C-alpha cells in the first residue's frame, strides 16, 4: 500500500509518498510560496532524482495538483499512475477534544474541523483546503486525518485546565490542548521498543526541540501533561516564541506601553524566544556558534533555553512521581550535543548521568546515558510522516 502524506501549512505543502509494505519513502518534497506567482517546487525520489521548479501556485489545490503531476511524471516521478496512491494521510493541527485518535475523513469530520477553526485560525484552514483538494483530485481514495492534539487528549483535567473561571472551559473550550502529539507518541513508543520494555510500564519525558518546542510527560503510554497550551505559544523557550511569561505582561504592554494587542501577539510569537533574547537569531546553530565565539546574547539565549527545559524535566518527573527515560528529538534535540549536555549534566538530582562520548557520537538514534544512570537518556529522530502513514494504513486496512 502506498500512502501519500500531506502537511498543508498556510503557505506551503510538504509531502511524502511511502510504500507501507516496506515502510520506505518513495518520494518527498514540498511546494513553498503557495498563493504566489513564483511558487517553488522541490522534489526528490528515493533513487536520487531531483527536480526544482519555479511556477505560479495560486492556491493549495494547485499545489497538490503540481505534487500529483510530479509524482506520476515519467522522468522524475515515483509511481506510474495515480491509481498507485492508495490512501492519503493529512497532518491536521487541531482536533480539539473531538479527536482522540486518527480518523477516516468524512463529512462529519470536516464539519468538526470547520468548527475548530477559531482554535487554530492559522493552521486548520489550510489543512481543510488540503483535504478538499486531495478529495477532488483523488476521488474515491480514502483520506485520513492525523491530529497533532490527539495524543494529548488523555491528559487529566488537573493538567489540561487553566486556573481561570471554569465557565471559560465549559462555554469557550479554553484549556490546554498541546501539540506535536504525533512526534511525542512516535518517539515515546520507539523508546519503549528500544528499551525492550512494555510501553504501559514506563514513565517517559519526550522533549521535541525544533523551531517550535514542547515537552511531554508520558505515563504508561499516555500523555499526562505537555508544555504547549491553548496555543503553541506556551511552555519552553522557542525559536521566536516566548514560551511561559507572566500573563499580566500583555496588560502592561497594552495599557502602559501603548502597544496594540496585535503587536503584543506578534512580539510574543515572532520576536521573542532565542531570537529576542539573543538579539541575533532564532536558529540554535547560530546561537551556539555565537556563544562559542564569546557573544553575550548567544550565551544568554542558550542558557535560558536549557534552564527552562531542565525545569520542565524536573516538573514532569515530579508530576509522574518517577522517570525511566528522557528522550530528545526535533532538529535541536537530535543534533545538539551542547543542549543535551547542558540540560542533563545538571540533573543528577534525578539520577541522570550522561556519557560525554556517547552524547557526541555521530549515531542518529542512541542512548547517551551511562550504565549507572537511573534514567535512560535517549536521542530518537522523530518521523511524523511515517507515524501519519502508519495510522492511515491501519485505518484503511481496517476498512477492507
Ligand atoms: P521545525 O520545528 O521547523 O520542524 P526543526 O525540527 O527542523 O524545526 O529544528 C530546527 C532547529 O534545529 C533550528 O533551531 C536549528 O538551528 C536546529 N538545529 C539543526 N541542526 C543543528 C545542530 N547541528 N546543532 C544545533 N542545532 C541544530
mmCIF file of N, CA and C and ligand atoms in Angstrom, residues 14 91 180 208-213 238-239 241 274 281-288 302 305 329-339 382 384, ligand 1:
data_model
loop_
_atom_site.group_PDB
_atom_site.id
_atom_site.type_symbol
_atom_site.label_atom_id
_atom_site.label_comp_id
_atom_site.label_asym_id
_atom_site.label_seq_id
_atom_site.Cartn_x
_atom_site.Cartn_y
_atom_site.Cartn_z
ATOM 1 N N UNK A 14 3.923 20.255 2.317
ATOM 2 C CA UNK A 14 5.012 19.271 2.335
ATOM 3 C C UNK A 14 4.392 17.906 2.059
ATOM 4 N N UNK A 91 -1.813 15.649 7.871
ATOM 5 C CA UNK A 91 -1.480 16.158 9.197
ATOM 6 C C UNK A 91 -2.463 17.281 9.501
ATOM 7 N N UNK A 180 2.328 18.809 18.670
ATOM 8 C CA UNK A 180 3.440 17.863 18.402
ATOM 9 C C UNK A 180 3.101 16.447 18.880
ATOM 10 N N UNK A 208 10.584 17.527 22.395
ATOM 11 C CA UNK A 208 10.646 17.790 20.950
ATOM 12 C C UNK A 208 11.139 19.229 20.793
ATOM 13 N N UNK A 209 12.388 19.368 20.358
ATOM 14 C CA UNK A 209 13.017 20.691 20.320
ATOM 15 C C UNK A 209 13.342 21.065 18.881
ATOM 16 N N UNK A 210 12.521 21.942 18.311
ATOM 17 C CA UNK A 210 12.773 22.411 16.947
ATOM 18 C C UNK A 210 12.606 23.921 16.936
ATOM 19 N N UNK A 211 12.095 24.478 15.842
ATOM 20 C CA UNK A 211 11.771 25.912 15.885
ATOM 21 C C UNK A 211 10.654 26.141 16.890
ATOM 22 N N UNK A 212 9.673 25.232 16.862
ATOM 23 C CA UNK A 212 8.681 25.169 17.937
ATOM 24 C C UNK A 212 9.117 24.028 18.843
ATOM 25 N N UNK A 213 9.018 24.197 20.154
ATOM 26 C CA UNK A 213 9.464 23.142 21.064
ATOM 27 C C UNK A 213 8.376 22.832 22.080
ATOM 28 N N UNK A 238 11.329 29.076 22.608
ATOM 29 C CA UNK A 238 11.379 28.524 21.234
ATOM 30 C C UNK A 238 12.192 29.445 20.333
ATOM 31 N N UNK A 239 12.191 29.155 19.042
ATOM 32 C CA UNK A 239 12.979 29.968 18.108
ATOM 33 C C UNK A 239 12.598 31.439 18.188
ATOM 34 N N UNK A 241 9.230 32.197 19.701
ATOM 35 C CA UNK A 241 8.122 32.309 20.669
ATOM 36 C C UNK A 241 8.673 32.344 22.088
ATOM 37 N N UNK A 274 14.575 32.539 21.366
ATOM 38 C CA UNK A 274 16.020 32.652 21.107
ATOM 39 C C UNK A 274 16.332 33.949 20.378
ATOM 40 N N UNK A 281 19.519 35.667 16.436
ATOM 41 C CA UNK A 281 18.964 34.659 15.534
ATOM 42 C C UNK A 281 17.993 33.761 16.269
ATOM 43 N N UNK A 282 17.060 33.173 15.497
ATOM 44 C CA UNK A 282 16.145 32.182 16.068
ATOM 45 C C UNK A 282 16.746 30.789 15.962
ATOM 46 N N UNK A 283 17.887 30.676 15.299
ATOM 47 C CA UNK A 283 18.431 29.383 14.895
ATOM 48 C C UNK A 283 19.468 28.901 15.912
ATOM 49 N N UNK A 284 19.241 27.734 16.491
ATOM 50 C CA UNK A 284 20.123 27.247 17.558
ATOM 51 C C UNK A 284 21.567 27.091 17.094
ATOM 52 N N UNK A 285 21.766 26.712 15.817
ATOM 53 C CA UNK A 285 23.156 26.575 15.342
ATOM 54 C C UNK A 285 23.893 27.902 15.466
ATOM 55 N N UNK A 286 23.191 28.978 15.069
ATOM 56 C CA UNK A 286 23.828 30.306 15.136
ATOM 57 C C UNK A 286 23.997 30.771 16.579
ATOM 58 N N UNK A 287 23.041 30.421 17.418
ATOM 59 C CA UNK A 287 23.139 30.780 18.841
ATOM 60 C C UNK A 287 24.367 30.096 19.457
ATOM 61 N N UNK A 288 24.513 28.816 19.157
ATOM 62 C CA UNK A 288 25.648 28.070 19.733
ATOM 63 C C UNK A 288 26.971 28.646 19.229
ATOM 64 N N UNK A 302 21.079 30.732 24.993
ATOM 65 C CA UNK A 302 21.365 29.304 25.165
ATOM 66 C C UNK A 302 21.068 28.879 26.607
ATOM 67 N N UNK A 305 17.314 28.818 27.343
ATOM 68 C CA UNK A 305 16.686 27.679 26.658
ATOM 69 C C UNK A 305 16.883 26.405 27.487
ATOM 70 N N UNK A 329 14.348 14.853 20.824
ATOM 71 C CA UNK A 329 14.067 14.750 19.392
ATOM 72 C C UNK A 329 13.866 16.144 18.796
ATOM 73 N N UNK A 330 13.575 16.210 17.478
ATOM 74 C CA UNK A 330 13.456 17.505 16.782
ATOM 75 C C UNK A 330 14.846 17.988 16.377
ATOM 76 N N UNK A 331 14.899 19.006 15.544
ATOM 77 C CA UNK A 331 16.173 19.491 14.989
ATOM 78 C C UNK A 331 17.229 19.760 16.050
ATOM 79 N N UNK A 332 16.843 20.390 17.155
ATOM 80 C CA UNK A 332 17.808 20.693 18.224
ATOM 81 C C UNK A 332 18.071 19.448 19.061
ATOM 82 N N UNK A 333 17.007 18.766 19.464
ATOM 83 C CA UNK A 333 17.154 17.585 20.317
ATOM 84 C C UNK A 333 18.003 16.505 19.664
ATOM 85 N N UNK A 334 17.850 16.363 18.336
ATOM 86 C CA UNK A 334 18.586 15.303 17.633
ATOM 87 C C UNK A 334 20.030 15.698 17.333
ATOM 88 N N UNK A 335 20.258 17.009 17.168
ATOM 89 C CA UNK A 335 21.553 17.430 16.617
ATOM 90 C C UNK A 335 22.437 18.262 17.530
ATOM 91 N N UNK A 336 21.964 18.602 18.715
ATOM 92 C CA UNK A 336 22.782 19.474 19.547
ATOM 93 C C UNK A 336 23.300 18.776 20.814
ATOM 94 N N UNK A 337 24.528 18.216 20.747
ATOM 95 C CA UNK A 337 25.111 17.636 21.970
ATOM 96 C C UNK A 337 25.241 18.691 23.063
ATOM 97 N N UNK A 338 25.479 19.931 22.683
ATOM 98 C CA UNK A 338 25.658 21.001 23.677
ATOM 99 C C UNK A 338 24.406 21.216 24.517
ATOM 100 N N UNK A 339 23.244 21.258 23.847
ATOM 101 C CA UNK A 339 21.983 21.447 24.582
ATOM 102 C C UNK A 339 21.739 20.243 25.485
ATOM 103 N N UNK A 382 12.700 11.961 15.230
ATOM 104 C CA UNK A 382 11.256 11.850 15.045
ATOM 105 C C UNK A 382 10.959 11.538 13.584
ATOM 106 N N UNK A 384 7.399 12.072 11.867
ATOM 107 C CA UNK A 384 5.958 12.297 11.910
ATOM 108 C C UNK A 384 5.271 11.747 10.660
HETATM 109 P P1 LIG B 1 10.752 22.756 12.866
HETATM 110 O O1 LIG B 1 10.141 22.959 14.215
HETATM 111 O O2 LIG B 1 10.609 23.938 11.968
HETATM 112 O O3 LIG B 1 10.397 21.420 12.217
HETATM 113 P P2 LIG B 1 13.383 21.548 13.181
HETATM 114 O O4 LIG B 1 12.917 20.370 13.962
HETATM 115 O O5 LIG B 1 13.898 21.318 11.811
HETATM 116 O O6 LIG B 1 12.327 22.717 13.161
HETATM 117 O O7 LIG B 1 14.549 22.238 14.066
HETATM 118 C C1 LIG B 1 15.154 23.423 13.690
HETATM 119 C C2 LIG B 1 16.139 23.800 14.760
HETATM 120 O O8 LIG B 1 17.134 22.757 14.866
HETATM 121 C C3 LIG B 1 16.891 25.100 14.476
HETATM 122 O O9 LIG B 1 16.976 25.889 15.655
HETATM 123 C C4 LIG B 1 18.272 24.595 14.108
HETATM 124 O O10 LIG B 1 19.284 25.525 14.403
HETATM 125 C C5 LIG B 1 18.389 23.382 14.998
HETATM 126 N N1 LIG B 1 19.499 22.527 14.565
HETATM 127 C C6 LIG B 1 19.612 21.799 13.436
HETATM 128 N N2 LIG B 1 20.832 21.212 13.369
HETATM 129 C C7 LIG B 1 21.510 21.585 14.496
HETATM 130 C C8 LIG B 1 22.816 21.319 15.032
HETATM 131 N N3 LIG B 1 23.683 20.539 14.379
HETATM 132 N N4 LIG B 1 23.145 21.867 16.218
HETATM 133 C C9 LIG B 1 22.269 22.654 16.883
HETATM 134 N N5 LIG B 1 21.033 22.946 16.432
HETATM 135 C C10 LIG B 1 20.652 22.423 15.262
#
